[in-house]
Amino acid sequence: MYTEQDILHELDETENKFFLDLEHGYFHTAGSRTTLFADKSRWAIVMEKTGYGNRSLSMEIDICYYSNCLAMEEDTLGFNNTGVELFSEMDFKNICKGFELVDPSTKFITIRGKQLPIEQDKNKYKAKGIEIRDYDNPDHQIDFVALTRYLDEQHPKLFRASESEIRKYLPNALPKLMTIDKWHHKTYWEIYDSNPYGEDTRPSTYETFQMIAKILVTKDTTLWKPTLPPNNDWRNWPEAGSL
């Protein structure tokens, strides 16, 4: 058995662990999702974000686990996160013309074995609020960040972790309760007992994770009735990828 406090304590305790950071300075966030798993004795929260690594030439999914039943020490050196590469450095080099810019002659990109058209009409990006990089881009080409965000919104299922990817470090029989696509999130990071973002950013202090903890304990997904406005959309995190 476990309690809501057990879950909230695990979320607050970030030594040698990562709390999902939607505004990480080296990662341009595109999409995000949370998945909940639980039975009578085991629970897991799996949070993921998709995006482009700043200057890394990599489009990937970053997955963070919080649980009382993980088995991932050997693969991840004891940390609680892992990644899924969607488009590699070599793939990007094959479509680039300039630094992190898409060659205008490139028509398609292949993600998970599926060929997706590359939209070259900048007005369609603008309509989604996706800005095209203006610096060092004299020909106004589509940049890798804009491409990642556009494709993520056009093909969200392809850009989320698969069931097997999510469950990689979870017990096979652990039941899935629900997925959450929109929630209220705060940046949280603690090191040496110091949290630079303030005590009110601890997951245990606000509704989102208090409600998630209650759902995991009761297994009642109808309890998901948030009153805080969802803010996990990348547009709410302008500092993401800014370093």
mmCIF file of C-alpha atoms in Angstrom:
data_model
loop_
_atom_site.group_PDB
_atom_site.id
_atom_site.type_symbol
_atom_site.label_atom_id
_atom_site.label_comp_id
_atom_site.label_asym_id
_atom_site.label_seq_id
_atom_site.Cartn_x
_atom_site.Cartn_y
_atom_site.Cartn_z
ATOM 1 C CA MET A 1 0.000 0.000 0.000
ATOM 2 C CA TYR A 2 1.014 3.605 -0.476
ATOM 3 C CA THR A 3 -0.416 7.012 0.378
ATOM 4 C CA GLU A 4 -0.832 10.339 -1.342
ATOM 5 C CA GLN A 5 1.984 11.681 0.811
ATOM 6 C CA ASP A 6 4.289 8.883 -0.356
ATOM 7 C CA ILE A 7 3.706 9.936 -3.957
ATOM 8 C CA LEU A 8 4.095 13.653 -3.307
ATOM 9 C CA HIS A 9 7.292 13.063 -1.357
ATOM 10 C CA GLU A 10 8.732 11.110 -4.291
ATOM 11 C CA LEU A 11 7.889 13.984 -6.642
ATOM 12 C CA ASP A 12 9.462 16.567 -4.338
ATOM 13 C CA GLU A 13 12.634 14.536 -3.842
ATOM 14 C CA THR A 14 14.808 15.376 -6.859
ATOM 15 C CA GLU A 15 18.287 14.356 -5.712
ATOM 16 C CA ASN A 16 19.715 12.276 -8.592
ATOM 17 C CA LYS A 17 16.373 12.732 -10.342
ATOM 18 C CA PHE A 18 14.835 15.143 -12.807
ATOM 19 C CA PHE A 19 11.470 16.864 -12.704
ATOM 20 C CA LEU A 20 10.089 17.490 -16.183
ATOM 21 C CA ASP A 21 11.375 20.898 -17.284
ATOM 22 C CA LEU A 22 9.308 22.498 -20.035
ATOM 23 C CA GLU A 23 11.613 25.518 -20.288
ATOM 24 C CA HIS A 24 14.999 23.802 -20.222
ATOM 25 C CA GLY A 25 17.515 26.161 -21.766
ATOM 26 C CA TYR A 26 18.944 23.534 -24.093
ATOM 27 C CA PHE A 27 15.658 22.023 -25.279
ATOM 28 C CA HIS A 28 12.991 23.623 -27.476
ATOM 29 C CA THR A 29 9.830 21.982 -26.151
ATOM 30 C CA ALA A 30 7.125 21.023 -28.649
ATOM 31 C CA GLY A 31 4.585 18.614 -27.106
ATOM 32 C CA SER A 32 4.109 17.014 -23.693
ATOM 33 C CA ARG A 33 2.026 14.359 -21.960
ATOM 34 C CA THR A 34 1.564 12.634 -18.591
ATOM 35 C CA THR A 35 0.521 8.995 -18.114
ATOM 36 C CA LEU A 36 -0.592 7.404 -14.842
ATOM 37 C CA PHE A 37 -0.244 3.753 -13.797
ATOM 38 C CA ALA A 38 -1.246 2.045 -10.566
ATOM 39 C CA ASP A 39 -2.422 -1.067 -8.762
ATOM 40 C CA LYS A 40 -2.809 -1.772 -5.042
ATOM 41 C CA SER A 41 0.905 -1.755 -4.251
ATOM 42 C CA ARG A 42 2.614 -0.019 -7.179
ATOM 43 C CA TRP A 43 2.283 3.329 -8.883
ATOM 44 C CA ALA A 44 4.012 5.310 -11.626
ATOM 45 C CA ILE A 45 3.791 8.752 -13.182
ATOM 46 C CA VAL A 46 5.420 9.025 -16.611
ATOM 47 C CA MET A 47 5.914 12.548 -17.943
ATOM 48 C CA GLU A 48 7.277 13.227 -21.399
ATOM 49 C CA LYS A 49 8.143 16.129 -23.636
ATOM 50 C CA THR A 50 9.032 16.162 -27.310
ATOM 51 C CA GLY A 51 11.254 18.763 -28.896
ATOM 52 C CA TYR A 52 14.502 19.776 -30.496
ATOM 53 C CA GLY A 53 17.775 19.854 -28.575
ATOM 54 C CA ASN A 54 19.393 23.258 -28.942
ATOM 55 C CA ARG A 55 22.435 22.846 -31.235
ATOM 56 C CA SER A 56 22.261 19.060 -30.806
ATOM 57 C CA LEU A 57 20.813 18.193 -34.225
ATOM 58 C CA SER A 58 18.414 15.816 -32.493
ATOM 59 C CA MET A 59 14.628 15.633 -32.383
ATOM 60 C CA GLU A 60 13.697 13.497 -29.399
ATOM 61 C CA ILE A 61 11.322 12.573 -26.603
ATOM 62 C CA ASP A 62 12.547 13.088 -23.037
ATOM 63 C CA ILE A 63 10.753 10.759 -20.595
ATOM 64 C CA CYS A 64 10.812 11.197 -16.807
ATOM 65 C CA TYR A 65 9.612 8.516 -14.378
ATOM 66 C CA TYR A 66 8.364 8.857 -10.803
ATOM 67 C CA SER A 67 7.394 5.587 -9.178
ATOM 68 C CA ASN A 68 7.833 3.077 -6.365
ATOM 69 C CA CYS A 69 8.526 0.211 -8.779
ATOM 70 C CA LEU A 70 11.112 1.316 -11.356
ATOM 71 C CA ALA A 71 13.907 -0.877 -12.678
ATOM 72 C CA MET A 72 16.195 1.430 -14.614
ATOM 73 C CA GLU A 73 19.456 1.831 -12.674
ATOM 74 C CA GLU A 74 21.688 -0.072 -15.111
ATOM 75 C CA ASP A 75 20.475 1.766 -18.205
ATOM 76 C CA THR A 76 20.291 5.266 -16.758
ATOM 77 C CA LEU A 77 22.980 5.314 -14.053
ATOM 78 C CA GLY A 78 20.316 5.620 -11.393
ATOM 79 C CA PHE A 79 18.608 8.681 -12.846
ATOM 80 C CA ASN A 80 14.900 8.704 -13.609
ATOM 81 C CA ASN A 81 14.862 9.843 -17.220
ATOM 82 C CA THR A 82 15.501 8.352 -20.621
ATOM 83 C CA GLY A 83 15.153 9.449 -24.235
ATOM 84 C CA VAL A 84 13.749 8.333 -27.569
ATOM 85 C CA GLU A 85 15.412 9.727 -30.687
ATOM 86 C CA LEU A 86 12.963 10.537 -33.470
ATOM 87 C CA PHE A 87 15.343 12.171 -35.961
ATOM 88 C CA SER A 88 19.098 11.861 -35.601
ATOM 89 C CA GLU A 89 22.038 14.162 -36.196
ATOM 90 C CA MET A 90 22.786 12.384 -39.474
ATOM 91 C CA ASP A 91 19.145 12.703 -40.530
ATOM 92 C CA PHE A 92 19.242 16.446 -39.917
ATOM 93 C CA LYS A 93 22.516 16.830 -41.797
ATOM 94 C CA ASN A 94 20.838 15.228 -44.803
ATOM 95 C CA ILE A 95 18.101 17.878 -44.934
ATOM 96 C CA CYS A 96 19.991 21.003 -43.863
ATOM 97 C CA LYS A 97 21.237 24.011 -45.770
ATOM 98 C CA GLY A 98 22.873 26.350 -43.296
ATOM 99 C CA PHE A 99 22.962 26.021 -39.521
ATOM 100 C CA GLU A 100 19.807 24.288 -38.241
ATOM 101 C CA LEU A 101 17.929 25.339 -41.385
ATOM 102 C CA VAL A 102 15.925 23.110 -43.728
ATOM 103 C CA ASP A 103 17.013 22.929 -47.345
ATOM 104 C CA PRO A 104 14.054 24.408 -49.305
ATOM 105 C CA SER A 105 14.360 21.594 -51.836
ATOM 106 C CA THR A 106 13.690 18.936 -49.187
ATOM 107 C CA LYS A 107 10.136 17.656 -49.461
ATOM 108 C CA PHE A 108 9.837 14.954 -46.801
ATOM 109 C CA ILE A 109 11.087 13.848 -43.398
ATOM 110 C CA THR A 110 10.809 10.284 -42.088
ATOM 111 C CA ILE A 111 9.639 9.776 -38.493
ATOM 112 C CA ARG A 112 9.180 6.255 -37.108
ATOM 113 C CA GLY A 113 9.248 4.889 -40.645
ATOM 114 C CA LYS A 114 6.501 7.217 -41.866
ATOM 115 C CA GLN A 115 7.238 9.813 -44.536
ATOM 116 C CA LEU A 116 5.876 13.236 -43.588
ATOM 117 C CA PRO A 117 5.737 16.237 -45.922
ATOM 118 C CA ILE A 118 7.817 19.263 -44.937
ATOM 119 C CA GLU A 119 5.629 22.353 -45.051
ATOM 120 C CA GLN A 120 7.505 25.222 -46.697
ATOM 121 C CA ASP A 121 4.649 27.749 -46.494
ATOM 122 C CA LYS A 122 5.702 30.061 -43.671
ATOM 123 C CA ASN A 123 2.177 31.437 -43.314
ATOM 124 C CA LYS A 124 1.029 28.045 -42.048
ATOM 125 C CA TYR A 125 3.636 28.201 -39.295
ATOM 126 C CA LYS A 126 2.600 31.751 -38.460
ATOM 127 C CA ALA A 127 -1.037 30.640 -38.200
ATOM 128 C CA LYS A 128 0.010 28.258 -35.417
ATOM 129 C CA GLY A 129 2.055 30.892 -33.624
ATOM 130 C CA ILE A 130 5.312 29.195 -34.640
ATOM 131 C CA GLU A 131 8.002 31.755 -35.373
ATOM 132 C CA ILE A 132 10.635 31.198 -38.041
ATOM 133 C CA ARG A 133 14.132 32.086 -36.880
ATOM 134 C CA ASP A 134 15.211 35.445 -38.260
ATOM 135 C CA TYR A 135 18.849 35.628 -37.181
ATOM 136 C CA ASP A 136 21.462 34.094 -39.490
ATOM 137 C CA ASN A 137 18.649 33.190 -41.880
ATOM 138 C CA PRO A 138 18.830 35.616 -44.816
ATOM 139 C CA ASP A 139 16.744 33.405 -47.113
ATOM 140 C CA HIS A 140 14.015 32.899 -44.498
ATOM 141 C CA GLN A 141 14.262 29.125 -44.520
ATOM 142 C CA ILE A 142 12.278 26.894 -42.176
ATOM 143 C CA ASP A 143 14.426 26.198 -39.116
ATOM 144 C CA PHE A 144 14.691 22.899 -37.249
ATOM 145 C CA VAL A 145 12.856 24.165 -34.157
ATOM 146 C CA ALA A 146 9.900 25.453 -36.161
ATOM 147 C CA LEU A 147 9.791 22.220 -38.161
ATOM 148 C CA THR A 148 9.753 20.123 -34.990
ATOM 149 C CA ARG A 149 6.926 22.120 -33.434
ATOM 150 C CA TYR A 150 4.877 22.156 -36.625
ATOM 151 C CA LEU A 151 5.189 18.418 -37.196
ATOM 152 C CA ASP A 152 4.441 17.688 -33.541
ATOM 153 C CA GLU A 153 1.145 19.529 -33.833
ATOM 154 C CA GLN A 154 0.298 17.931 -37.171
ATOM 155 C CA HIS A 155 1.147 14.373 -36.079
ATOM 156 C CA PRO A 156 0.948 14.219 -32.262
ATOM 157 C CA LYS A 157 0.660 10.426 -32.032
ATOM 158 C CA LEU A 158 3.938 9.940 -33.905
ATOM 159 C CA PHE A 159 5.652 12.406 -31.593
ATOM 160 C CA ARG A 160 4.600 10.801 -28.306
ATOM 161 C CA ALA A 161 6.237 7.802 -26.688
ATOM 162 C CA SER A 162 4.738 4.472 -27.703
ATOM 163 C CA GLU A 163 3.234 2.134 -25.131
ATOM 164 C CA SER A 164 6.371 -0.010 -25.132
ATOM 165 C CA GLU A 165 8.629 3.052 -24.810
ATOM 166 C CA ILE A 166 6.630 4.351 -21.861
ATOM 167 C CA ARG A 167 6.586 0.948 -20.167
ATOM 168 C CA LYS A 168 10.271 0.183 -20.724
ATOM 169 C CA TYR A 169 11.126 0.529 -17.020
ATOM 170 C CA LEU A 170 7.736 -0.422 -15.553
ATOM 171 C CA PRO A 171 6.397 -3.836 -14.474
ATOM 172 C CA ASN A 172 4.617 -5.469 -17.421
ATOM 173 C CA ALA A 173 1.313 -5.975 -15.648
ATOM 174 C CA LEU A 174 1.022 -2.518 -14.097
ATOM 175 C CA PRO A 175 -2.398 -1.165 -15.181
ATOM 176 C CA LYS A 176 -2.606 2.150 -16.992
ATOM 177 C CA LEU A 177 -5.180 4.488 -15.476
ATOM 178 C CA MET A 178 -5.193 7.501 -17.786
ATOM 179 C CA THR A 179 -3.254 9.938 -19.929
ATOM 180 C CA ILE A 180 -3.273 13.688 -19.370
ATOM 181 C CA ASP A 181 -2.557 15.997 -22.300
ATOM 182 C CA LYS A 182 -3.214 19.328 -20.593
ATOM 183 C CA TRP A 183 -2.259 20.323 -17.058
ATOM 184 C CA HIS A 184 -0.903 23.168 -14.940
ATOM 185 C CA HIS A 185 2.866 22.845 -14.548
ATOM 186 C CA LYS A 186 5.603 24.657 -12.635
ATOM 187 C CA THR A 187 9.349 24.534 -13.121
ATOM 188 C CA TYR A 188 10.921 22.760 -10.170
ATOM 189 C CA TRP A 189 14.507 21.867 -9.431
ATOM 190 C CA GLU A 190 16.160 21.230 -6.103
ATOM 191 C CA ILE A 191 19.874 20.805 -5.477
ATOM 192 C CA TYR A 192 21.630 20.698 -2.130
ATOM 193 C CA ASP A 193 18.286 21.361 -0.397
ATOM 194 C CA SER A 194 17.870 24.617 -2.300
ATOM 195 C CA ASN A 195 15.088 25.323 -4.803
ATOM 196 C CA PRO A 196 15.807 28.446 -6.892
ATOM 197 C CA TYR A 197 12.217 28.614 -8.163
ATOM 198 C CA GLY A 198 10.548 28.968 -4.759
ATOM 199 C CA GLU A 199 8.785 26.650 -2.359
ATOM 200 C CA ASP A 200 5.427 27.035 -4.104
ATOM 201 C CA THR A 201 6.828 25.213 -7.141
ATOM 202 C CA ARG A 202 7.195 21.929 -5.252
ATOM 203 C CA PRO A 203 4.823 19.409 -6.856
ATOM 204 C CA SER A 204 3.299 18.665 -3.455
ATOM 205 C CA THR A 205 2.179 22.276 -3.020
ATOM 206 C CA TYR A 206 -0.251 22.642 -5.903
ATOM 207 C CA GLU A 207 -3.391 21.110 -7.294
ATOM 208 C CA THR A 208 -2.045 19.219 -10.301
ATOM 209 C CA PHE A 209 0.046 16.703 -8.438
ATOM 210 C CA GLN A 210 -2.137 16.607 -5.354
ATOM 211 C CA MET A 211 -4.958 15.498 -7.649
ATOM 212 C CA ILE A 212 -2.731 13.006 -9.477
ATOM 213 C CA ALA A 213 -1.676 11.482 -6.154
ATOM 214 C CA LYS A 214 -5.314 11.085 -5.143
ATOM 215 C CA ILE A 215 -6.142 9.398 -8.463
ATOM 216 C CA LEU A 216 -3.263 6.946 -8.073
ATOM 217 C CA VAL A 217 -4.341 5.983 -4.553
ATOM 218 C CA THR A 218 -8.063 5.661 -5.322
ATOM 219 C CA LYS A 219 -7.764 4.489 -8.970
ATOM 220 C CA ASP A 220 -10.653 6.889 -9.661
ATOM 221 C CA THR A 221 -9.873 8.836 -12.843
ATOM 222 C CA THR A 222 -13.063 10.907 -12.516
ATOM 223 C CA LEU A 223 -11.240 12.859 -9.807
ATOM 224 C CA TRP A 224 -9.282 14.653 -12.529
ATOM 225 C CA LYS A 225 -11.166 17.959 -12.380
ATOM 226 C CA PRO A 226 -8.465 20.647 -12.433
ATOM 227 C CA THR A 227 -9.329 24.260 -11.720
ATOM 228 C CA LEU A 228 -5.893 25.696 -12.505
ATOM 229 C CA PRO A 229 -5.506 26.711 -16.170
ATOM 230 C CA PRO A 230 -3.457 24.275 -18.276
ATOM 231 C CA ASN A 231 -0.117 25.793 -19.249
ATOM 232 C CA ASN A 232 2.008 22.900 -20.528
ATOM 233 C CA ASP A 233 1.682 24.150 -24.118
ATOM 234 C CA TRP A 234 5.164 25.139 -25.353
ATOM 235 C CA ARG A 235 3.944 28.668 -26.120
ATOM 236 C CA ASN A 236 3.800 29.314 -22.378
ATOM 237 C CA TRP A 237 7.509 28.554 -21.944
ATOM 238 C CA PRO A 238 9.380 31.128 -24.060
ATOM 239 C CA GLU A 239 12.726 30.501 -22.333
ATOM 240 C CA ALA A 240 12.875 26.905 -23.591
ATOM 241 C CA GLY A 241 15.991 26.415 -25.726
ATOM 242 C CA SER A 242 17.257 29.938 -25.048
ATOM 243 C CA LEU A 243 20.799 28.989 -23.993
#
